mmCIF file of C-alpha atoms in Angstrom:
data_model
loop_
_atom_site.group_PDB
_atom_site.id
_atom_site.type_symbol
_atom_site.label_atom_id
_atom_site.label_comp_id
_atom_site.label_asym_id
_atom_site.label_seq_id
_atom_site.Cartn_x
_atom_site.Cartn_y
_atom_site.Cartn_z
ATOM 1 C CA MET A 748 0.204 0.100 -0.294
ATOM 2 C CA LYS A 749 1.226 3.306 -0.785
ATOM 3 C CA TYR A 750 0.978 6.463 1.510
ATOM 4 C CA PHE A 751 1.440 9.901 1.795
ATOM 5 C CA VAL A 752 3.007 11.454 4.955
ATOM 6 C CA PHE A 753 3.748 15.055 6.597
ATOM 7 C CA ASN A 754 6.095 14.709 9.277
ATOM 8 C CA LYS A 755 8.523 17.810 9.042
ATOM 9 C CA SER A 756 8.160 21.456 8.190
ATOM 10 C CA SER A 757 8.717 21.372 4.250
ATOM 11 C CA ASP A 758 5.534 19.153 3.759
ATOM 12 C CA TYR A 759 3.294 21.578 5.642
ATOM 13 C CA GLU A 760 4.565 24.592 3.929
ATOM 14 C CA ARG A 761 3.917 23.049 0.533
ATOM 15 C CA GLY A 762 0.405 23.464 2.172
ATOM 16 C CA TYR A 763 -1.269 27.298 2.990
ATOM 17 C CA GLY A 764 -2.337 28.400 6.458
ATOM 18 C CA GLU A 765 -4.257 30.901 8.235
ATOM 19 C CA TYR A 766 -2.423 31.309 11.405
ATOM 20 C CA MET A 767 -1.000 28.087 11.574
ATOM 21 C CA ALA A 768 3.046 27.945 12.812
ATOM 22 C CA TYR A 769 4.771 24.752 11.296
ATOM 23 C CA HIS A 770 7.486 22.873 12.198
ATOM 24 C CA SER A 771 8.161 19.286 12.651
ATOM 25 C CA ALA A 772 6.335 17.963 14.626
ATOM 26 C CA GLY A 773 3.337 19.247 12.931
ATOM 27 C CA LEU A 774 1.407 22.313 13.020
ATOM 28 C CA SER A 775 0.061 24.877 15.889
ATOM 29 C CA VAL A 776 -1.795 27.700 16.279
ATOM 30 C CA GLU A 777 -0.145 30.942 16.460
ATOM 31 C CA SER A 778 -0.599 33.365 20.076
ATOM 32 C CA ASP A 779 -2.239 35.877 17.896
ATOM 33 C CA CYS A 780 -4.740 33.704 16.343
ATOM 34 C CA PRO A 781 -8.393 35.659 16.526
ATOM 35 C CA GLY A 782 -10.682 32.979 17.195
ATOM 36 C CA ARG A 783 -10.374 30.332 13.966
ATOM 37 C CA ALA A 784 -7.050 29.345 11.886
ATOM 38 C CA SER A 785 -7.038 27.395 8.799
ATOM 39 C CA TYR A 786 -4.896 25.358 7.222
ATOM 40 C CA TRP A 787 -4.670 23.936 3.055
ATOM 41 C CA SER A 788 -3.003 20.915 2.641
ATOM 42 C CA ARG A 789 -1.116 20.444 -0.562
ATOM 43 C CA ILE A 790 -2.821 18.582 -3.315
ATOM 44 C CA LEU A 791 -2.026 14.436 -2.800
ATOM 45 C CA ASP A 792 -1.657 13.023 -6.576
ATOM 46 C CA SER A 793 -2.165 9.657 -6.710
ATOM 47 C CA VAL A 794 -1.347 9.023 -10.142
ATOM 48 C CA SER A 795 -3.894 6.947 -11.154
ATOM 49 C CA PRO A 796 -7.694 8.370 -12.220
ATOM 50 C CA GLY A 797 -10.626 7.109 -10.311
ATOM 51 C CA THR A 798 -8.441 6.004 -7.091
ATOM 52 C CA VAL A 799 -9.942 4.886 -3.930
ATOM 53 C CA TRP A 800 -8.862 6.571 -0.894
ATOM 54 C CA HIS A 801 -7.891 4.471 1.933
ATOM 55 C CA ARG A 802 -7.088 5.849 5.221
ATOM 56 C CA LEU A 803 -5.928 9.467 7.108
ATOM 57 C CA THR A 804 -4.282 8.912 10.196
ATOM 58 C CA CYS A 805 -2.609 11.880 12.455
ATOM 59 C CA SER A 806 -1.741 13.209 16.126
ATOM 60 C CA ILE A 807 -5.120 15.608 17.349
ATOM 61 C CA PRO A 808 -4.954 18.042 19.970
ATOM 62 C CA GLU A 809 -5.312 17.282 23.571
ATOM 63 C CA ALA A 810 -8.910 17.227 24.737
ATOM 64 C CA GLY A 811 -10.825 20.640 25.552
ATOM 65 C CA GLN A 812 -7.997 22.268 23.619
ATOM 66 C CA ALA A 813 -9.556 23.236 20.609
ATOM 67 C CA MET A 814 -12.391 21.915 17.885
ATOM 68 C CA VAL A 815 -10.922 21.136 14.368
ATOM 69 C CA LYS A 816 -13.165 20.418 11.526
ATOM 70 C CA ILE A 817 -11.333 18.877 8.291
ATOM 71 C CA SER A 818 -13.127 18.800 4.916
ATOM 72 C CA LEU A 819 -11.766 16.374 2.508
ATOM 73 C CA TYR A 820 -11.739 17.164 -1.588
ATOM 74 C CA THR A 821 -11.088 14.861 -4.363
ATOM 75 C CA SER A 822 -11.124 14.951 -8.376
ATOM 76 C CA ASP A 823 -9.586 13.468 -11.519
ATOM 77 C CA GLU A 824 -9.108 16.862 -12.746
ATOM 78 C CA ILE A 825 -7.622 20.163 -10.589
ATOM 79 C CA VAL A 826 -6.856 22.563 -14.212
ATOM 80 C CA PHE A 827 -10.482 22.899 -15.827
ATOM 81 C CA GLU A 828 -12.058 26.006 -17.945
ATOM 82 C CA GLU A 829 -14.969 27.925 -15.993
ATOM 83 C CA GLY A 830 -16.445 30.619 -17.575
ATOM 84 C CA GLY A 831 -14.097 31.279 -19.974
ATOM 85 C CA ARG A 832 -10.974 31.045 -17.918
ATOM 86 C CA ILE A 833 -8.366 28.576 -16.523
ATOM 87 C CA LEU A 834 -8.266 27.521 -13.030
ATOM 88 C CA ASP A 835 -5.843 25.836 -11.520
ATOM 89 C CA LEU A 836 -7.083 24.924 -7.903
ATOM 90 C CA ARG A 837 -3.381 24.109 -6.807
ATOM 91 C CA LYS A 838 -2.421 27.785 -7.476
ATOM 92 C CA ASP A 839 -5.515 29.074 -6.181
ATOM 93 C CA LEU A 840 -5.333 26.800 -2.704
ATOM 94 C CA GLN A 841 -1.604 28.298 -2.204
ATOM 95 C CA SER A 842 -2.967 31.742 -3.045
ATOM 96 C CA GLY A 843 -2.579 34.942 -0.306
ATOM 97 C CA GLN A 844 -4.944 36.396 -2.084
ATOM 98 C CA LEU A 845 -7.958 34.550 -2.265
ATOM 99 C CA SER A 846 -10.260 34.617 1.131
ATOM 100 C CA LEU A 847 -10.551 31.222 3.443
ATOM 101 C CA SER A 848 -14.362 31.705 1.801
ATOM 102 C CA GLU A 849 -13.219 32.116 -1.419
ATOM 103 C CA LYS A 850 -11.430 29.624 -1.743
ATOM 104 C CA LYS A 851 -13.961 27.049 -0.236
ATOM 105 C CA GLU A 852 -16.218 28.270 -2.579
ATOM 106 C CA ILE A 853 -14.064 27.351 -5.647
ATOM 107 C CA CYS A 854 -13.797 23.756 -3.860
ATOM 108 C CA ARG A 855 -17.055 23.462 -3.114
ATOM 109 C CA PRO A 856 -17.686 20.818 -6.190
ATOM 110 C CA PHE A 857 -14.979 18.317 -5.031
ATOM 111 C CA LEU A 858 -15.966 18.578 -1.321
ATOM 112 C CA ARG A 859 -17.020 15.062 -0.361
ATOM 113 C CA ARG A 860 -16.902 15.009 3.178
ATOM 114 C CA GLU A 861 -16.751 17.083 6.487
ATOM 115 C CA LEU A 862 -16.489 15.548 9.750
ATOM 116 C CA ALA A 863 -14.478 16.447 13.211
ATOM 117 C CA LEU A 864 -10.868 15.593 13.194
ATOM 118 C CA GLU A 865 -10.288 11.938 14.321
ATOM 119 C CA PRO A 866 -6.977 10.247 14.967
ATOM 120 C CA ASP A 867 -8.039 7.719 12.175
ATOM 121 C CA ILE A 868 -10.541 8.552 9.114
ATOM 122 C CA LEU A 869 -11.570 5.217 6.711
ATOM 123 C CA LEU A 870 -11.686 7.079 3.322
ATOM 124 C CA HIS A 871 -13.466 4.180 1.140
ATOM 125 C CA SER A 872 -16.123 6.696 0.129
ATOM 126 C CA LEU A 873 -13.597 9.125 -1.815
ATOM 127 C CA GLU A 874 -12.383 8.678 -5.441
ATOM 128 C CA GLY A 875 -10.659 10.517 -7.193
ATOM 129 C CA ARG A 876 -6.946 10.903 -8.532
ATOM 130 C CA TYR A 877 -6.288 13.924 -6.737
ATOM 131 C CA LEU A 878 -7.238 14.149 -2.927
ATOM 132 C CA TRP A 879 -6.968 17.897 -0.403
ATOM 133 C CA PHE A 880 -8.404 18.727 2.654
ATOM 134 C CA LEU A 881 -8.922 21.521 4.928
ATOM 135 C CA LEU A 882 -8.532 21.907 8.242
ATOM 136 C CA GLU A 883 -10.508 24.466 10.464
ATOM 137 C CA VAL A 884 -9.086 24.929 14.424
ATOM 138 C CA TYR A 885 -11.269 26.801 17.130
ATOM 139 C CA PRO A 886 -8.970 27.049 19.785
ATOM 140 C CA GLN A 887 -10.330 26.700 23.267
ATOM 141 C CA GLY A 888 -7.896 26.588 26.057
ATOM 142 C CA THR A 889 -4.959 28.808 26.603
ATOM 143 C CA GLY A 890 -1.875 26.134 25.936
ATOM 144 C CA ARG A 891 -0.368 25.604 22.338
ATOM 145 C CA THR A 892 -2.752 23.767 19.922
ATOM 146 C CA GLU A 893 -1.209 21.230 18.180
ATOM 147 C CA MET A 894 -1.670 18.634 15.235
ATOM 148 C CA GLY A 895 0.464 16.508 12.943
ATOM 149 C CA ASP A 896 1.747 13.414 11.424
ATOM 150 C CA PHE A 897 -0.531 13.158 8.712
ATOM 151 C CA LEU A 898 -0.103 9.836 6.787
ATOM 152 C CA VAL A 899 -2.511 9.497 3.822
ATOM 153 C CA TYR A 900 -3.089 5.750 2.558
ATOM 154 C CA PHE A 901 -4.260 3.984 -1.082
ATOM 155 C CA PRO A 902 -5.717 2.615 -2.858
ATOM 156 C CA ALA A 903 -8.274 1.362 -0.801
ATOM 157 C CA GLU A 904 -7.735 -2.466 0.137
ATOM 158 C CA SER A 905 -10.303 -4.284 1.723
ATOM 159 C CA TRP A 906 -10.177 -7.479 3.324
ATOM 160 C CA MET A 907 -13.500 -8.456 1.630
ATOM 161 C CA ALA A 908 -11.653 -9.460 -1.884
ATOM 162 C CA ASN A 909 -10.012 -12.309 0.583
ATOM 163 C CA LEU A 910 -13.604 -13.559 1.880
ATOM 164 C CA PRO A 911 -15.168 -16.515 0.094
ATOM 165 C CA GLU A 912 -17.711 -15.017 -2.640
ATOM 166 C CA ILE A 913 -20.956 -15.527 -0.621
ATOM 167 C CA TYR A 914 -19.350 -12.939 1.915
ATOM 168 C CA ARG A 915 -18.400 -10.850 -1.158
ATOM 169 C CA ARG A 916 -21.899 -10.493 -2.828
ATOM 170 C CA GLU A 917 -22.847 -7.413 -0.466
ATOM 171 C CA MET A 918 -19.086 -6.127 -1.023
ATOM 172 C CA GLY A 919 -19.447 -2.211 -1.288
ATOM 173 C CA LYS A 920 -17.903 0.593 0.500
ATOM 174 C CA ASP A 921 -20.265 1.559 3.291
ATOM 175 C CA SER A 922 -21.486 -2.116 4.096
ATOM 176 C CA PHE A 923 -21.514 -3.452 7.640
ATOM 177 C CA LEU A 924 -18.742 -6.082 7.388
ATOM 178 C CA ASP A 925 -16.289 -3.812 5.271
ATOM 179 C CA ARG A 926 -16.575 -1.368 7.685
ATOM 180 C CA PHE A 927 -15.970 -4.024 10.722
ATOM 181 C CA LEU A 928 -13.019 -5.703 8.680
ATOM 182 C CA ALA A 929 -11.524 -2.352 8.597
ATOM 183 C CA ILE A 930 -11.024 -2.079 12.444
ATOM 184 C CA TYR A 931 -8.979 -5.014 12.004
ATOM 185 C CA GLN A 932 -7.154 -4.414 9.134
ATOM 186 C CA SER A 933 -6.304 -0.964 10.503
ATOM 187 C CA ILE A 934 -4.369 -2.357 13.480
ATOM 188 C CA TYR A 935 -2.621 -4.609 10.924
ATOM 189 C CA ASP A 936 -1.233 -1.702 8.937
ATOM 190 C CA ASP A 937 -0.077 0.180 12.180
ATOM 191 C CA ILE A 938 1.989 -2.948 13.018
ATOM 192 C CA SER A 939 2.996 -3.462 9.270
ATOM 193 C CA TRP A 940 4.248 0.309 9.250
ATOM 194 C CA GLN A 941 5.662 0.384 12.678
ATOM 195 C CA ILE A 942 8.128 -2.546 11.954
ATOM 196 C CA LYS A 943 9.082 -1.351 7.946
ATOM 197 C CA GLU A 944 9.895 2.152 9.700
ATOM 198 C CA PHE A 945 11.657 0.535 12.890
ATOM 199 C CA ALA A 946 15.259 1.454 11.461
ATOM 200 C CA ASN A 947 14.052 4.894 11.150
ATOM 201 C CA CYS A 948 13.100 4.809 14.689
ATOM 202 C CA LEU A 949 17.385 3.973 15.467
ATOM 203 C CA ASP A 950 18.154 6.665 13.719
ATOM 204 C CA PRO A 951 19.210 9.722 15.947
ATOM 205 C CA SER A 952 18.183 12.333 13.407
ATOM 206 C CA VAL A 953 14.584 11.412 12.962
ATOM 207 C CA ALA A 954 13.762 9.250 16.517
ATOM 208 C CA GLU A 955 11.156 10.810 18.261
ATOM 209 C CA PRO A 956 12.180 12.363 22.120
ATOM 210 C CA ASP A 957 11.191 9.725 23.624
ATOM 211 C CA MET A 958 13.302 6.966 21.465
ATOM 212 C CA LEU A 959 16.167 9.227 21.386
ATOM 213 C CA ARG A 960 16.425 9.186 25.379
ATOM 214 C CA PHE A 961 15.798 5.282 25.025
ATOM 215 C CA ILE A 962 18.638 4.633 22.675
ATOM 216 C CA ALA A 963 20.656 6.773 24.825
ATOM 217 C CA SER A 964 20.528 4.748 27.716
ATOM 218 C CA TRP A 965 22.003 1.845 25.417
ATOM 219 C CA LEU A 966 25.527 3.879 25.058
ATOM 220 C CA ASP A 967 25.678 4.597 28.631
ATOM 221 C CA VAL A 968 24.142 8.293 28.677
ATOM 222 C CA GLU A 969 23.893 8.925 32.059
ATOM 223 C CA GLU A 970 21.068 11.482 33.035
ATOM 224 C CA PRO A 971 19.517 12.002 28.798
ATOM 225 C CA HIS A 972 16.956 14.557 30.262
ATOM 226 C CA MET A 973 19.859 16.996 30.393
ATOM 227 C CA TRP A 974 20.471 17.663 27.185
ATOM 228 C CA THR A 975 18.296 19.406 24.938
ATOM 229 C CA GLU A 976 16.905 17.526 22.060
ATOM 230 C CA SER A 977 19.269 18.631 19.046
ATOM 231 C CA GLN A 978 22.183 18.183 21.527
ATOM 232 C CA LEU A 979 21.181 14.598 22.077
ATOM 233 C CA ARG A 980 20.781 13.981 18.546
ATOM 234 C CA ARG A 981 24.335 15.443 17.777
ATOM 235 C CA LEU A 982 25.523 13.835 20.310
ATOM 236 C CA LEU A 983 24.047 10.201 19.645
ATOM 237 C CA ALA A 984 24.963 10.995 15.887
ATOM 238 C CA HIS A 985 28.717 10.980 16.800
ATOM 239 C CA ALA A 986 28.374 8.242 19.630
ATOM 240 C CA ARG A 987 31.903 6.848 18.389
ATOM 241 C CA GLU A 988 34.160 9.872 18.046
ATOM 242 C CA PHE A 989 32.102 10.901 21.732
ATOM 243 C CA PHE A 990 32.702 7.781 23.321
ATOM 244 C CA GLU A 991 36.515 7.100 22.233
ATOM 245 C CA ALA A 992 37.583 10.258 23.274
ATOM 246 C CA ARG A 993 35.923 9.793 26.263
ATOM 247 C CA GLY A 994 37.985 9.786 29.780
ATOM 248 C CA THR A 995 41.148 12.314 28.211
ATOM 249 C CA GLY A 996 41.338 16.063 27.475
ATOM 250 C CA LYS A 997 39.939 15.998 23.966
ATOM 251 C CA GLY A 998 36.741 14.264 25.271
ATOM 252 C CA VAL A 999 36.240 16.739 28.077
ATOM 253 C CA GLU A 1000 36.725 19.370 25.287
ATOM 254 C CA MET A 1001 34.206 17.819 23.113
ATOM 255 C CA PHE A 1002 31.667 17.056 25.765
ATOM 256 C CA VAL A 1003 31.459 20.413 27.278
ATOM 257 C CA GLU A 1004 31.526 21.975 23.944
ATOM 258 C CA LEU A 1005 28.586 20.090 22.896
ATOM 259 C CA TYR A 1006 26.795 21.114 26.173
ATOM 260 C CA THR A 1007 27.514 25.098 26.292
ATOM 261 C CA GLY A 1008 28.229 25.714 22.882
ATOM 262 C CA GLU A 1009 31.865 26.355 23.223
ATOM 263 C CA THR A 1010 35.145 25.039 23.461
ATOM 264 C CA PRO A 1011 36.167 25.298 27.069
ATOM 265 C CA PHE A 1012 39.694 25.745 28.315
ATOM 266 C CA VAL A 1013 40.817 22.562 29.525
ATOM 267 C CA ILE A 1014 44.409 22.636 32.093
ATOM 268 C CA GLU A 1015 46.094 19.473 32.863
ATOM 269 C CA TRP A 1016 48.880 19.316 35.262
ATOM 270 C CA GLN A 1017 51.679 18.686 32.615
ATOM 271 C CA ASP A 1018 50.246 21.402 30.407
ATOM 272 C CA TRP A 1019 52.387 24.207 32.815
ATOM 273 C CA ALA A 1020 53.985 21.912 35.599
ATOM 274 C CA GLU A 1021 57.157 21.460 32.820
ATOM 275 C CA THR A 1022 57.435 25.114 32.276
ATOM 276 C CA ALA A 1023 57.003 26.353 35.646
ATOM 277 C CA ASP A 1024 59.098 28.804 37.308
ATOM 278 C CA SER A 1025 58.806 31.814 39.456
ATOM 279 C CA ASN A 1026 55.653 31.920 39.042
ATOM 280 C CA ASP A 1027 55.226 28.530 40.180
ATOM 281 C CA ARG A 1028 53.285 29.009 43.675
ATOM 282 C CA LEU A 1029 50.692 31.206 41.243
ATOM 283 C CA LEU A 1030 50.008 28.053 38.868
ATOM 284 C CA LYS A 1031 49.828 25.966 41.534
ATOM 285 C CA SER A 1032 47.302 27.699 42.950
ATOM 286 C CA LEU A 1033 45.257 28.368 39.793
ATOM 287 C CA TYR A 1034 45.490 25.058 38.486
ATOM 288 C CA GLU A 1035 46.107 22.521 41.420
ATOM 289 C CA ASP A 1036 49.972 20.965 41.895
ATOM 290 C CA ASP A 1037 48.491 17.583 41.328
ATOM 291 C CA PRO A 1038 49.519 15.187 38.542
ATOM 292 C CA TYR A 1039 45.742 13.269 38.596
ATOM 293 C CA SER A 1040 43.750 17.287 38.318
ATOM 294 C CA VAL A 1041 42.718 18.888 35.365
ATOM 295 C CA THR A 1042 40.762 22.547 35.365
ATOM 296 C CA VAL A 1043 38.393 23.039 33.267
ATOM 297 C CA LEU A 1044 37.614 26.781 32.838
ATOM 298 C CA VAL A 1045 34.491 27.771 30.882
ATOM 299 C CA ARG A 1046 33.125 31.662 30.300
ATOM 300 C CA ARG A 1047 30.059 32.981 32.294
ATOM 301 C CA GLU A 1048 28.214 33.742 29.028
ATOM 302 C CA CYS A 1049 28.070 29.582 28.567
ATOM 303 C CA ILE A 1050 26.428 28.558 31.907
ATOM 304 C CA PRO A 1051 24.769 31.851 33.391
ATOM 305 C CA ASP A 1052 22.890 30.288 36.415
ATOM 306 C CA TYR A 1053 22.765 27.929 38.791
ATOM 307 C CA LYS A 1054 21.226 25.277 37.319
ATOM 308 C CA ASP A 1055 23.268 25.057 34.356
ATOM 309 C CA HIS A 1056 26.590 25.341 36.543
ATOM 310 C CA GLN A 1057 25.748 22.381 38.447
ATOM 311 C CA ALA A 1058 24.354 20.136 35.133
ATOM 312 C CA LEU A 1059 27.813 20.876 33.924
ATOM 313 C CA LEU A 1060 29.443 19.792 37.073
ATOM 314 C CA ARG A 1061 27.318 16.253 36.399
ATOM 315 C CA LEU A 1062 28.838 16.317 33.108
ATOM 316 C CA LEU A 1063 32.396 16.512 33.772
ATOM 317 C CA LYS A 1064 31.653 13.892 36.726
ATOM 318 C CA GLN A 1065 30.563 11.516 33.800
ATOM 319 C CA VAL A 1066 33.610 12.387 31.391
ATOM 320 C CA ILE A 1067 36.392 12.255 33.766
ATOM 321 C CA PRO A 1068 38.423 9.240 34.901
ATOM 322 C CA VAL A 1069 36.932 8.301 38.016
ATOM 323 C CA GLN A 1070 40.849 8.704 39.439
ATOM 324 C CA MET A 1071 41.084 11.992 38.667
ATOM 325 C CA GLU A 1072 40.281 15.396 40.752
ATOM 326 C CA PHE A 1073 38.672 18.113 38.727
ATOM 327 C CA ARG A 1074 38.000 21.737 39.290
ATOM 328 C CA LEU A 1075 35.407 23.980 37.282
ATOM 329 C CA VAL A 1076 36.072 27.641 37.084
ATOM 330 C CA VAL A 1077 33.570 30.187 35.384
ATOM 331 C CA LEU A 1078 35.242 32.941 34.042
ATOM 332 C CA GLU A 1079 33.743 36.282 34.798
ATOM 333 C CA PRO A 1080 34.077 39.504 32.541
ATOM 334 C CA TYR A 1081 36.575 41.161 34.859
ATOM 335 C CA ILE A 1082 39.624 42.236 35.397
ATOM 336 C CA PHE A 1083 41.416 40.209 39.007
ATOM 337 C CA ALA A 1084 44.871 40.109 39.837
ATOM 338 C CA ASP A 1085 46.821 37.008 40.592
ATOM 339 C CA GLY A 1086 43.020 35.913 39.516
ATOM 340 C CA TYR A 1087 41.562 33.617 36.396
ATOM 341 C CA SER A 1088 41.994 36.285 33.771
ATOM 342 C CA TYR A 1089 42.755 36.103 30.198
ATOM 343 C CA LEU A 1090 43.330 38.800 27.930
ATOM 344 C CA GLY A 1091 40.681 38.669 24.758
ATOM 345 C CA VAL A 1092 39.123 35.905 26.850
ATOM 346 C CA ASN A 1093 36.991 37.231 29.615
ATOM 347 C CA SER A 1094 39.022 40.955 29.867
ATOM 348 C CA VAL A 1095 39.759 43.449 27.924
ATOM 349 C CA LEU A 1096 41.745 46.384 27.606
ATOM 350 C CA GLY A 1097 39.481 49.543 27.517
ATOM 351 C CA GLN A 1098 39.060 53.053 28.462
ATOM 352 C CA TYR A 1099 37.084 53.998 31.607
ATOM 353 C CA THR A 1100 35.900 57.365 32.721
ATOM 354 C CA GLU A 1101 35.739 58.477 36.076
ATOM 355 C CA ALA A 1102 32.686 58.063 38.237
ATOM 356 C CA ALA A 1103 31.189 61.271 38.590
ATOM 357 C CA LEU A 1104 27.772 62.833 40.527
ATOM 358 C CA GLY A 1105 25.035 63.649 37.963
ATOM 359 C CA ARG A 1106 22.472 62.368 36.138
ATOM 360 C CA ASP A 1107 24.180 59.913 33.573
ATOM 361 C CA SER A 1108 27.191 59.131 36.224
ATOM 362 C CA ARG A 1109 27.659 55.130 36.867
ATOM 363 C CA LEU A 1110 29.615 53.429 39.375
ATOM 364 C CA ASP A 1111 31.509 50.396 37.653
ATOM 365 C CA PHE A 1112 32.144 46.822 39.694
ATOM 366 C CA VAL A 1113 35.667 47.717 39.297
ATOM 367 C CA THR A 1114 35.747 51.776 40.614
ATOM 368 C CA VAL A 1115 37.459 51.726 43.805
#
């Protein structure tokens, strides 16, 4: 069985929406919606005239968030002549010049069904080479209204065709037996789809967030909730490089850069001990005089609050060898004598104006 799928932003952008936002998870109603949002899907082409469509599945808003009506249209032609002019439905539906009511009027001859949006809709009564749909959303709650992951299956395949002739005498699109068997056929199709698409569940670039965390548990990623979805996808996609470097200075750099977005400064004992001279006392106080120690320096912009600081501490405990001691230093944007001040990193030489009384005066942190 063939299908059309809507599961990324570009799928929705090929349609036309009013007060609708497109994202990888589907559609959401914009916050400034005046009371009704709408979305016209792109026109789906089965290639075969007279196609009998099979089924539409999707995720719908949670109960109480919104009322959603779906209008289903089919036709064997989308370019035709009317009143001496050529009409192209594909262009008309994507036009920003036509209102919703005008587009509905143009499509009225092709309207086949109107109903409340459900997670699973049987389409056996719809025939035509082309199919498209209109969503009309009426938000009711204060939360975000979302829907998506539309799948349209075709052509219709009924298990009635596999029954003995005596049961097929009343074979019709709306017969009780046909609709009854369609329940179990839908369950079977869903299981078959999951088996067929299981490989994608293991692909970090497209796996669902819950599956990402499940995969992370296989790879010994502790506390996967610490990572954002994009960070976790990158970590799992490059797991081999990350875990080969785990426990090394390079590994610490890679993990901290992934978490903070900026490469840290990793100072190991041998980096300064061999060249220590008159500054030996200062270096020991800054970087620990211990071969089994490491100092990690990150700028304040990378971990702006206490929560990020504690999360980074937990991360470092996971990637630094168990026998090693580490010190996490946050580089403040000031110059301190005998402190962690590095020119061009967290300190710059500039011109300061003296503090003075007046409307525009200010007292800087460094002013004594």
